[in-house]
Coordinates of C-alpha atoms in Angstrom, one line a residue:
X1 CA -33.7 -91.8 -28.8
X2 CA -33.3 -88.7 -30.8
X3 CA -30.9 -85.2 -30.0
X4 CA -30.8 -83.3 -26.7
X5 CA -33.5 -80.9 -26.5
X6 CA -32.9 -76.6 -26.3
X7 CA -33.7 -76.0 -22.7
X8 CA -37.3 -73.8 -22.7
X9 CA -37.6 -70.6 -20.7
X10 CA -39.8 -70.5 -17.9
X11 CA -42.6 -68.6 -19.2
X12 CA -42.9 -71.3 -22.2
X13 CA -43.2 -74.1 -19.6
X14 CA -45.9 -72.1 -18.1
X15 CA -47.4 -71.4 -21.1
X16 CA -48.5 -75.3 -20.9
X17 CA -50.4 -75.6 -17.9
X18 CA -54.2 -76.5 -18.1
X19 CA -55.0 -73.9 -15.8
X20 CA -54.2 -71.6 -13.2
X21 CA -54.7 -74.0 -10.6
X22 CA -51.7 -76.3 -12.1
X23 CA -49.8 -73.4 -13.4
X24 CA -49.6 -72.0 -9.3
X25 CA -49.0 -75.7 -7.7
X26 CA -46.1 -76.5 -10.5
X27 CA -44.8 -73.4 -9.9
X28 CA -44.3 -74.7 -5.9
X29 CA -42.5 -77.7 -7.0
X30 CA -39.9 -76.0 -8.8
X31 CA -37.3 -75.7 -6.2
X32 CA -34.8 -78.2 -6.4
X33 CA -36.0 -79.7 -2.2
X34 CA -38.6 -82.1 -3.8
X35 CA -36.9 -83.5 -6.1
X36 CA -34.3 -86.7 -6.4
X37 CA -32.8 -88.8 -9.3
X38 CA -33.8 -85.7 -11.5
X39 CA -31.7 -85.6 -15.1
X40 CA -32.7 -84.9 -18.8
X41 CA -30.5 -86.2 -22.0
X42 CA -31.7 -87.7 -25.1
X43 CA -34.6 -85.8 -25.4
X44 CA -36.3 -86.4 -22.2
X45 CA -36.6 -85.5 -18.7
X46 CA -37.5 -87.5 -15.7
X47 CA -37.0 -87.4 -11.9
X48 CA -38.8 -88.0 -8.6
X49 CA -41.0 -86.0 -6.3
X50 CA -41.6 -86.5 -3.0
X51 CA -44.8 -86.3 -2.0
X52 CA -47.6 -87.3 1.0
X53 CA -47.3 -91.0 0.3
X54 CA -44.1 -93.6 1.2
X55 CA -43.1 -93.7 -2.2
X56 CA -42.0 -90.8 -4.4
X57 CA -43.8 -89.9 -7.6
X58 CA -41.8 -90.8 -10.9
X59 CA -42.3 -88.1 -13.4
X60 CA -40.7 -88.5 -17.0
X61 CA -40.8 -85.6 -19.7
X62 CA -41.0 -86.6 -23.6
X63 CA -39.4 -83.8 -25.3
X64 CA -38.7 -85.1 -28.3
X65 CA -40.9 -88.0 -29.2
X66 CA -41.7 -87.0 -33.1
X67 CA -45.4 -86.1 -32.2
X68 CA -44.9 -83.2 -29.7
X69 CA -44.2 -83.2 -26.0
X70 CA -45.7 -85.7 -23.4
X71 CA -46.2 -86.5 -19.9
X72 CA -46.2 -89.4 -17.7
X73 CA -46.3 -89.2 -13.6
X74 CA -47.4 -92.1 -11.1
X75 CA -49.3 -89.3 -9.4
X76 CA -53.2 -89.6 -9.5
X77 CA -53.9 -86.4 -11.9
X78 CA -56.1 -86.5 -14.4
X79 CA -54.0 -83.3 -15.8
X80 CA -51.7 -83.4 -18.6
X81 CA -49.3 -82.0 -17.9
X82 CA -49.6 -82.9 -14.1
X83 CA -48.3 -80.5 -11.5
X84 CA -45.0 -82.6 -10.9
X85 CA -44.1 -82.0 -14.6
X86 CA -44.3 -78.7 -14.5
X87 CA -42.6 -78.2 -11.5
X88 CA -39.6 -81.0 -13.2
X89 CA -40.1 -78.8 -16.4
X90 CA -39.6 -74.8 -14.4
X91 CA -36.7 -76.6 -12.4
X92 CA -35.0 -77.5 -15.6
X93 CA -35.8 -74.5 -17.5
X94 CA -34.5 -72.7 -14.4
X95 CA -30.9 -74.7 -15.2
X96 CA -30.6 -75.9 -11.7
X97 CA -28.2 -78.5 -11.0
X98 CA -30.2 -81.0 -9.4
X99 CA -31.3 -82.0 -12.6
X100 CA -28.2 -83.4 -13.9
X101 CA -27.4 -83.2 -18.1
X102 CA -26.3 -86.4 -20.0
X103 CA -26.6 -90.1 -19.2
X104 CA -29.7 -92.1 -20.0
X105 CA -33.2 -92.4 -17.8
X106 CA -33.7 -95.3 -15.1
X107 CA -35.6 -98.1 -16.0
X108 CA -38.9 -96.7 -15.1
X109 CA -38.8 -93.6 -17.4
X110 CA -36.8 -95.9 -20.6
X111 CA -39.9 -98.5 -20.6
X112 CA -42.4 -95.7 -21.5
X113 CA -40.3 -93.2 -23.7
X114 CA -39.2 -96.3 -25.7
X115 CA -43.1 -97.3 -25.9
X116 CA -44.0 -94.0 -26.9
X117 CA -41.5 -93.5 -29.4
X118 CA -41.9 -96.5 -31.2
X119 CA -46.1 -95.8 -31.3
X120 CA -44.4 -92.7 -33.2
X121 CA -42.7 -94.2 -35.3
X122 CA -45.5 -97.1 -35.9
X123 CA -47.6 -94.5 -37.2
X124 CA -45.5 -92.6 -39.2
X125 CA -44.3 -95.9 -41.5
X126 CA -48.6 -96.3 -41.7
X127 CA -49.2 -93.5 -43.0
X128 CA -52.6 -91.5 -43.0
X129 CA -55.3 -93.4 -41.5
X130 CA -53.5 -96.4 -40.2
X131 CA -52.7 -98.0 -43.4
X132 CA -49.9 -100.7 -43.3
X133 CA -46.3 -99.9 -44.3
X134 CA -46.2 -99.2 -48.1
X135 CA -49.6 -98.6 -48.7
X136 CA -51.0 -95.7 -50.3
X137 CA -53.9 -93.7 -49.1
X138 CA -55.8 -94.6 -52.3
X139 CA -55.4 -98.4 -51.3
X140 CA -56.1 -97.7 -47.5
X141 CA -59.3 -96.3 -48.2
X142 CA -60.1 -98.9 -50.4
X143 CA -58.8 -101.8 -48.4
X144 CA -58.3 -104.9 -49.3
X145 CA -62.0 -106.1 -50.8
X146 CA -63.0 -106.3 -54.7
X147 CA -64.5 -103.7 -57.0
X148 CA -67.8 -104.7 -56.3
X149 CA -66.8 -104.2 -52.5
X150 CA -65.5 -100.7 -53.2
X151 CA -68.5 -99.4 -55.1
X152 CA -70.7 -101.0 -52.3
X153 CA -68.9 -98.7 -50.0
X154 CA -68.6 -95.7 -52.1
X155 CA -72.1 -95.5 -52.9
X156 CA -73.4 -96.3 -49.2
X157 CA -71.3 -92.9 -48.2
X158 CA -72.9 -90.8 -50.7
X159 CA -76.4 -91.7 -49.3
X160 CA -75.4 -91.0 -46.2
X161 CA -73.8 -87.5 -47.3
X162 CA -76.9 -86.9 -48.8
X163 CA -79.5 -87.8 -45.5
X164 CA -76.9 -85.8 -43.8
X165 CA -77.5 -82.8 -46.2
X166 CA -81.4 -83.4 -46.1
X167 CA -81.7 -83.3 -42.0
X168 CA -79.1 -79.9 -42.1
X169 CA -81.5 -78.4 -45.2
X170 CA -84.1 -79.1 -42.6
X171 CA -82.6 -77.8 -39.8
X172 CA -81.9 -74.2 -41.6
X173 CA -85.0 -73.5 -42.5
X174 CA -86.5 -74.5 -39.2
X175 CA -83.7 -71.9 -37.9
X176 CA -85.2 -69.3 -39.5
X177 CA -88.6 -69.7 -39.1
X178 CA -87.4 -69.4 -35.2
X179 CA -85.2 -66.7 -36.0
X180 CA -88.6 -64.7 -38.3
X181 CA -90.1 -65.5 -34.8
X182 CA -88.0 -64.0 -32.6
X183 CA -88.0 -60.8 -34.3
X184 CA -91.5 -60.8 -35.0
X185 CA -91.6 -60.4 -31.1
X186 CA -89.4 -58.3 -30.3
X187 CA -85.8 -59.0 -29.4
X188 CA -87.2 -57.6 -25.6
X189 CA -88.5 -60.7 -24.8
X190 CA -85.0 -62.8 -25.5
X191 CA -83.9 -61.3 -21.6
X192 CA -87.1 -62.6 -20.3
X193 CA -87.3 -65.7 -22.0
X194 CA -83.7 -66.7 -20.6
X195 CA -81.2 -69.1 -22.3
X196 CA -83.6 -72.3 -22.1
X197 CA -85.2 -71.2 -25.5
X198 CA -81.5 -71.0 -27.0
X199 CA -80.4 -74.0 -26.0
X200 CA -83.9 -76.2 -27.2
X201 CA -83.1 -74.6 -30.3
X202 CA -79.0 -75.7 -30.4
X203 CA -80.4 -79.4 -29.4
X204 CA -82.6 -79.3 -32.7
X205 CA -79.7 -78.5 -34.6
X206 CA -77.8 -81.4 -33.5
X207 CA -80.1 -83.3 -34.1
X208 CA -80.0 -82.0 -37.5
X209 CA -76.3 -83.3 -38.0
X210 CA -75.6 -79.1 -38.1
X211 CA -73.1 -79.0 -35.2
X212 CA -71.8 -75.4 -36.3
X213 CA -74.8 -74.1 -36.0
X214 CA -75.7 -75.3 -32.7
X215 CA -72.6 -73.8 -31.1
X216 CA -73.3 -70.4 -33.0
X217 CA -77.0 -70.2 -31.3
X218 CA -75.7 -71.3 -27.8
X219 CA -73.4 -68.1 -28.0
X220 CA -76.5 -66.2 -28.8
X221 CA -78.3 -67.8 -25.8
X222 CA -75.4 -65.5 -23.2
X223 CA -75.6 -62.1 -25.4
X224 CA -79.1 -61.4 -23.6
X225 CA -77.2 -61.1 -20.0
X226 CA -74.0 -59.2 -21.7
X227 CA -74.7 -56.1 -20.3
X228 CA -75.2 -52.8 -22.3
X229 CA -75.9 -52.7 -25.9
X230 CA -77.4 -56.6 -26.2
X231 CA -80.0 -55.7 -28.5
X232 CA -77.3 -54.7 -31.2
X233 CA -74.9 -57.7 -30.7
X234 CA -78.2 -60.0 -31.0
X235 CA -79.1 -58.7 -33.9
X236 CA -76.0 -58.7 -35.5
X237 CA -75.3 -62.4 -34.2
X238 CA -78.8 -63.3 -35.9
X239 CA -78.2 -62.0 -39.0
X240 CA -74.9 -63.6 -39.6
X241 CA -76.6 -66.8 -38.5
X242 CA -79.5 -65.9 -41.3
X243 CA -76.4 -65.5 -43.5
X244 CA -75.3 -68.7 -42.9
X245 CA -78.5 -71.0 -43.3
X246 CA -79.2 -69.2 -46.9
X247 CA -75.4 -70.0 -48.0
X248 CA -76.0 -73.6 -47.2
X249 CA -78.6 -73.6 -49.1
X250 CA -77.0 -72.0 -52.0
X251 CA -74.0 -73.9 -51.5
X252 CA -74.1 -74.6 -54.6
X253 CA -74.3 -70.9 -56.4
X254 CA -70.7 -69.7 -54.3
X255 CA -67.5 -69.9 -55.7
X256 CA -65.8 -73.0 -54.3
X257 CA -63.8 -71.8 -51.9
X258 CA -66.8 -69.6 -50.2
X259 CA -68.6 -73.1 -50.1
X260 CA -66.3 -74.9 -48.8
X261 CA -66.3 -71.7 -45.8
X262 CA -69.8 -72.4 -45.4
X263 CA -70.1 -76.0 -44.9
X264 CA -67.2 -75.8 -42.4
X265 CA -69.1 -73.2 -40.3
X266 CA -72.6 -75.8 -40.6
X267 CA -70.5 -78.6 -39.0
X268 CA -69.2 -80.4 -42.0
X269 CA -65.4 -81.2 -41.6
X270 CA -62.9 -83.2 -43.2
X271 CA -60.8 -86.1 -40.8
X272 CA -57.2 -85.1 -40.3
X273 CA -56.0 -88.2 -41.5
X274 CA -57.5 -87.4 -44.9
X275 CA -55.7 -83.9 -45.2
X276 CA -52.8 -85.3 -44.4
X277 CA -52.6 -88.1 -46.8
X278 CA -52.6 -85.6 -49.8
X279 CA -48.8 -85.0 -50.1
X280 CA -49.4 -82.4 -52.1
X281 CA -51.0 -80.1 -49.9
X282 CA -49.1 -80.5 -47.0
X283 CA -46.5 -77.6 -46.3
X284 CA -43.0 -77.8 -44.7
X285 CA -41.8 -75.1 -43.2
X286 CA -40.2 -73.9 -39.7
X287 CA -43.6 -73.5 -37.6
X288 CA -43.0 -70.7 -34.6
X289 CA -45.6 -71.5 -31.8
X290 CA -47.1 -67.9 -31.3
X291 CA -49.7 -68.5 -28.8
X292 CA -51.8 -71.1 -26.8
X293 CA -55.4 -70.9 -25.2
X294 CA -57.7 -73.2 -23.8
X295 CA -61.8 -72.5 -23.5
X296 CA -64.6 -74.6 -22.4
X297 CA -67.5 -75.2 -24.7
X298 CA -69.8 -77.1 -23.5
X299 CA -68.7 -80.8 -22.0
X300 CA -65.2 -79.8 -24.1
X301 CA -62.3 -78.5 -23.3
X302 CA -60.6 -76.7 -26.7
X303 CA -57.3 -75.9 -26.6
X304 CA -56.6 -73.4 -29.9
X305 CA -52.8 -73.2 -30.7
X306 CA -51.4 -70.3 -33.2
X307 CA -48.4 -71.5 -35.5
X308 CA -46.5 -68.9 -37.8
X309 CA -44.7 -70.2 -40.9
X310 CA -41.3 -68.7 -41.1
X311 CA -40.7 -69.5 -45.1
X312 CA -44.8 -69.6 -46.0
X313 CA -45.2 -66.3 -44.1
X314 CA -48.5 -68.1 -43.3
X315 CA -50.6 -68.2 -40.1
X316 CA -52.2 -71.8 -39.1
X317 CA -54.3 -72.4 -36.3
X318 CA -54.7 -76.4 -34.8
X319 CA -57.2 -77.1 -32.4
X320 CA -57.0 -79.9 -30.0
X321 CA -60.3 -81.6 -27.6
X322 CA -60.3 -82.8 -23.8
X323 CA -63.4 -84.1 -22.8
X324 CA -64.6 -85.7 -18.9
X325 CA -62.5 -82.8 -17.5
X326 CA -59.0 -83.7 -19.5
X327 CA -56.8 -81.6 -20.5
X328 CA -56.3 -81.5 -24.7
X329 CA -53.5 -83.9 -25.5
X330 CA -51.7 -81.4 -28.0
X331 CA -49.1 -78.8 -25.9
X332 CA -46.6 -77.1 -27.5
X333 CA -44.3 -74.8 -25.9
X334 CA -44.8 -71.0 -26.6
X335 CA -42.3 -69.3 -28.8
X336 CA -40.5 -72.4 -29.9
X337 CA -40.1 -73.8 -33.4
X338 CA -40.8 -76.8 -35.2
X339 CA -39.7 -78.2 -37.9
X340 CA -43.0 -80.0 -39.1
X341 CA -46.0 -80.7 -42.0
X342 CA -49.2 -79.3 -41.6
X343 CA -52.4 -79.1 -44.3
X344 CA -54.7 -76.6 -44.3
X345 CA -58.4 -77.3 -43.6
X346 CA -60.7 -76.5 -47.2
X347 CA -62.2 -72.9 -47.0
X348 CA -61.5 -69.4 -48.5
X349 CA -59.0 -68.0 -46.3
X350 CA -58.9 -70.8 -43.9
X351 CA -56.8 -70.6 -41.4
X352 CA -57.5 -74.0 -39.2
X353 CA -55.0 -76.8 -40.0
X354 CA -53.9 -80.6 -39.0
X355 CA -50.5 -81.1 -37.7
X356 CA -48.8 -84.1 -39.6
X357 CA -44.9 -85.4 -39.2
X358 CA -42.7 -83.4 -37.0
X359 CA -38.5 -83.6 -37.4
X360 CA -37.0 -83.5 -34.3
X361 CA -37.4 -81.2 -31.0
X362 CA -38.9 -77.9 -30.6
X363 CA -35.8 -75.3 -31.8
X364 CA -35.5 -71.7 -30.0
X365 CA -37.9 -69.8 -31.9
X366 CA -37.6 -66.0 -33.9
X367 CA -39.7 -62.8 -33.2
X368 CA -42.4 -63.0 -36.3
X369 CA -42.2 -60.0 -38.7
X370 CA -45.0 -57.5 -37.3
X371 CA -47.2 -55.2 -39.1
X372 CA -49.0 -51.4 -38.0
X373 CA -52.1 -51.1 -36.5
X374 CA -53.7 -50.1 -40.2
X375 CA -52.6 -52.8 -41.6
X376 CA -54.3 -55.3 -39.2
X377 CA -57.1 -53.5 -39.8
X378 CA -57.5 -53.6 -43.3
X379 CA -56.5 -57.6 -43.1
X380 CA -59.4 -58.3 -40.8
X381 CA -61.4 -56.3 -43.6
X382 CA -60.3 -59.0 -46.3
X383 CA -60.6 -61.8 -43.8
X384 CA -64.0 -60.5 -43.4
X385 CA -64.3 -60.5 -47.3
X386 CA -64.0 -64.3 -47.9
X387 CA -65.5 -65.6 -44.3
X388 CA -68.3 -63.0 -43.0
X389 CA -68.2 -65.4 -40.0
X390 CA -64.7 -64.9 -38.9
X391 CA -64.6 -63.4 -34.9
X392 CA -61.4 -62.4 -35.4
X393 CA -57.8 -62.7 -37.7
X394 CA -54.3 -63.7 -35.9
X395 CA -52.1 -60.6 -36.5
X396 CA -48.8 -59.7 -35.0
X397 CA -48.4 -55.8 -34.0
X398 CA -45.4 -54.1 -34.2
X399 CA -44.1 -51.2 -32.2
X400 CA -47.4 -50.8 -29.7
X401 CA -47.8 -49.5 -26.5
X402 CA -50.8 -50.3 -24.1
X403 CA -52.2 -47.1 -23.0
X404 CA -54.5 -48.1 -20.2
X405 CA -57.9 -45.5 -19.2
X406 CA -57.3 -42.5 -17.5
X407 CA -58.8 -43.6 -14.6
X408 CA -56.2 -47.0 -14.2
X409 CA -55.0 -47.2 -10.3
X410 CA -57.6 -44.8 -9.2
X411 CA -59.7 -46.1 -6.5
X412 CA -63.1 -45.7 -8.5
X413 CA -61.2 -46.5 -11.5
X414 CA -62.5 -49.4 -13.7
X415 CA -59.0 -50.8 -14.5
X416 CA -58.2 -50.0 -11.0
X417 CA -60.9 -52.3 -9.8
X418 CA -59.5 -54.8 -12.7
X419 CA -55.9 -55.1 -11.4
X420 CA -57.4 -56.8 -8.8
X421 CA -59.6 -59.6 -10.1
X422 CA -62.5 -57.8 -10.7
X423 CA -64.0 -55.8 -13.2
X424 CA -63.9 -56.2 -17.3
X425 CA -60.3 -55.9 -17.2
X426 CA -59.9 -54.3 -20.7
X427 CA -62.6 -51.5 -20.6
X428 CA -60.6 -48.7 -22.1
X429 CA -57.8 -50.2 -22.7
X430 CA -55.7 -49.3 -26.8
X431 CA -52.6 -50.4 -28.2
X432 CA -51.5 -47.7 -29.5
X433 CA -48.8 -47.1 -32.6
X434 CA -45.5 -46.1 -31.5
X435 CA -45.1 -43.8 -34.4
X436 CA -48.4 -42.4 -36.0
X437 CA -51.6 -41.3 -34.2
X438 CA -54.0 -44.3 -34.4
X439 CA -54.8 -47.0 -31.5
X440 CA -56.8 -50.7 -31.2
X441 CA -59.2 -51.1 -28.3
X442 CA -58.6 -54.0 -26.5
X443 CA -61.5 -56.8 -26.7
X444 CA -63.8 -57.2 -23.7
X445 CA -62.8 -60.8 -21.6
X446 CA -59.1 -59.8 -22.2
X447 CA -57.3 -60.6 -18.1
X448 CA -56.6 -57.9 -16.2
X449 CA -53.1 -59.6 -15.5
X450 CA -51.9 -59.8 -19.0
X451 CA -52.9 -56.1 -19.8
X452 CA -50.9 -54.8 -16.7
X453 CA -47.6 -57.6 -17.4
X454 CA -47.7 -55.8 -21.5
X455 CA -47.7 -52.4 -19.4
X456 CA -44.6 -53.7 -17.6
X457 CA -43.1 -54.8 -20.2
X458 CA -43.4 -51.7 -22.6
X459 CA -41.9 -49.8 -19.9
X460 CA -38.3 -49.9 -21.5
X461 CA -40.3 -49.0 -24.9
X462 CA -42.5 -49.9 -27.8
X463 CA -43.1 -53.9 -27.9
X464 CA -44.5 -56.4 -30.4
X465 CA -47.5 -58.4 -29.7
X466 CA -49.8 -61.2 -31.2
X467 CA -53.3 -62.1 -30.8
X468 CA -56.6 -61.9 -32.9
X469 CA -57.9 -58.5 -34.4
X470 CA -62.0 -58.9 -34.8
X471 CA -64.9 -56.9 -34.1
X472 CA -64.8 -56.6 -30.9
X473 CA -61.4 -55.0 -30.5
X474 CA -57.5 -56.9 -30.2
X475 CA -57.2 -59.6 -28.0
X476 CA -53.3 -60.1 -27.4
X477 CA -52.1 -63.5 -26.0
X478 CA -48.1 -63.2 -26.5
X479 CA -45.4 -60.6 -26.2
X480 CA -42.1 -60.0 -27.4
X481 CA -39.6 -57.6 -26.2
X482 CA -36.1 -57.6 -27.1
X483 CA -35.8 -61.1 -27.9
X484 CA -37.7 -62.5 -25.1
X485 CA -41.1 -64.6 -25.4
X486 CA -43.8 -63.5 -22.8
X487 CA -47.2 -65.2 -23.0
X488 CA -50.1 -63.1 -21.7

């Protein structure tokens, strides 16, 4: 069932907890008292936890299953990965004996890692889109009908690509008509109004097929509330969101790639399974994880996980969806490798990419080559260039120190207050360059916690870091310091 696994480091295992909540309970069953029949080999890990019932819970580990880790536990969580296999995950990362190396897994573990592995391999012999063994992508999407059949189909999706492009053309200029509105009245009266008149507005935009654009004006709904300075972000955030409705409808004036950009920001995506059946564009290469982050938008949870191309030099980002309170299905263990195929996602400077065929086990990852604080800068600029919608552009800094505000530990101190649990957190907070005069504020939402574990860490020296550089400041989300991986 495939090679034994590198053992992951504790802080990678934590890495893939939903949430803090499952991150603090896993951490509780990671001494060895729990735990019974506990052993990895062959790529996986399993064991058993006792818990409040008779009977303990069976918890088995796929860590090498060709399509990225999974989780299966008797236990009653709806959370992937449950509490159980994080504590089985920081007990073996912690190289405790209980969990005994080599043989095979019981009966109960065998049944599903054999199940899941074969699904694996199932789908990988399809190919894109779940065509049969040996067949083409040209032939899947064609099927098995006659010409006749074929231009039936072909024609029925172009007039529904065209409605599609009507209600969206609709829905723009209906946007700015609102937009005109608003600032005929005076951006004032968007505090008074509240977020209801936001969010009427997102609803006509999905109903306009323009799903982009809904989530763009339900971000302008909270900038009201944001505290001081709205009036300027809301401005700012409504002109972009001008921007955008006049470069769909002049799609057709912008230089491909730019067009592409802008239908990708409307709502208009490609399916996965069709980037990946182009061979051509799909790129090999040894993918270091760099960083993992969930948010909830809406009824979703989006899990957003940074990949760095060791041979492409190439960032990629893959997102991943859990809906009904799941957790997303893709988790990938922070500052480990993979040797896998990914395409990239249409658009000038696109960055967004599906994750196709992966070889083997995470490997033990490398520190990413890191750039100076001007540098970033001036990459966000051409990032900027070709998408004038971009929040931010995944950088890695080298040879930074976090230099908290003056007033850090102080009782009426604002990073003080952060340390905490309160407060902004990163209000006047840089990383600042190790060897020239020149510094990066830290963007606003940025934990108090991961500022003062970077602190911690650069107290031996100067340390590398990744995370976005935008408008708003650097957000950082992993750290490396002499050899060792440290998620934020």
């Amino acid at each position: 069932m495939g090679g034994q696994a590198v053992r992951w480091t504790a802080e990678q295992v934590r890495a893939l907890a939903p949430d803090d909540a499952s991150r603090r309970a896993g951490s509780k069953l990671s001494a060895p008292g729990p735990w019974t029949e506990a052993g990895w080999g062959n790529g996986a890990l399993w064991g058993q936890c006792k818990g409040s019932g008779s009977k303990p819970y069976q918890t088995v580990v796929d860590l090498d299953g060709g399509q990225g880790p999974g989780y299966r536990c008797s236990c009653p969580s709806r959370k992937f990965p449950c509490k159980h296999a994080l504590g089985l995950l920081l007990l073996w990362a912690g190289g405790e004996a209980v969990v005994a190396e080599g043989g095979d897994p019981p009966e109960w573990a065998d049944g599903w890692l054999g199940d899941r592995r074969r699904r694996a391999e199932r789908k990988a012999a399809r190919g894109p889109a779940g065509a049969p063994e040996g067949t083409n992508a040209g032939q899947a999407a064609a099927g098995t009908g006659n010409g006749a059949d074929e231009r039936a189909r072909a024609e029925a999706a172009h007039r529904r690509a065209a409605q599609r492009a009507e209600r969206i053309t609709a829905g723009t200029q209906e946007l700015e008509q609102r937009l005109a509105d608003l600032l005929r009245g005076g951006l004032a009266g968007a505090e008074q109004r509240g977020y209801a008149p936001w969010e009427e507005m997102a609803a006509r935009m999905v109903d306009a097929q323009a799903p982009g654009l809904a989530a763009r004006i339900r971000e302008l709904g909270a900038i009201p509330g944001s505290g001081e300075g709205w009036p300027g972000r809301l401005l700012a955030e409504c002109a972009l969101l001008h921007l955008l409705a006049v470069g769909w409808r002049r799609a057709a004036e912008l230089p491909a790639p730019l067009a592409d950009t802008v239908r990708t920001r409307v709502g208009l995506t490609l399916e996965a399974a069709d980037l990946l059946s182009d061979k051509q564009a799909l790129v090999r290469d040894e993918w270091l994880v760099l960083a993992q982050r969930d948010a909830d938008e809406g009824r979703l949870t989006v899990r957003r996980v940074w990949l760095y191309g060791r041979s492409a030099g190439r960032h990629a980002l893959l997102l991943s969806y859990g809906a009904g309170g799941r957790a997303p299905e893709l988790a990938l263990p922070v500052g480990a490798a993979l040797d896998a195929e990914l395409a990239y996602y249409p658009g000038s400077g696109s960055l967004r990419a599906a994750l196709g065929p992966r070889y083997g086990a995470p490997l033990p990852g490398f520190q990413p080559p890191g750039t100076g604080v001007r540098e970033a800068l001036e990459g966000y600029a051409r990032m900027l260039r070709e998408d004038p919608w971009a929040e931010g552009r995944p950088c890695v800094l080298e040879r930074v120190v976090p230099v908290p505000p003056s007033d850090a530990g102080t009782a009426g101190g604002t990073a003080g207050a952060s340390r905490g649990g309160a407060g902004p957190g990163a209000a006047g907070w840089h990383l600042a360059a190790a060897d020239e005069e020149v510094a990066l504020p830290v963007a606003p939402g940025t934990g108090a916690a991961a500022l003062w574990r970077l602190l911690a860490l650069s107290a031996e020296g100067p340390v590398t870091v990744f995370g976005e550089c935008g408008h708003r400041g650097f957000a950082p989300h992993t750290a490396w310091h002499q050899g060792r991986v440290v998620p934020l």
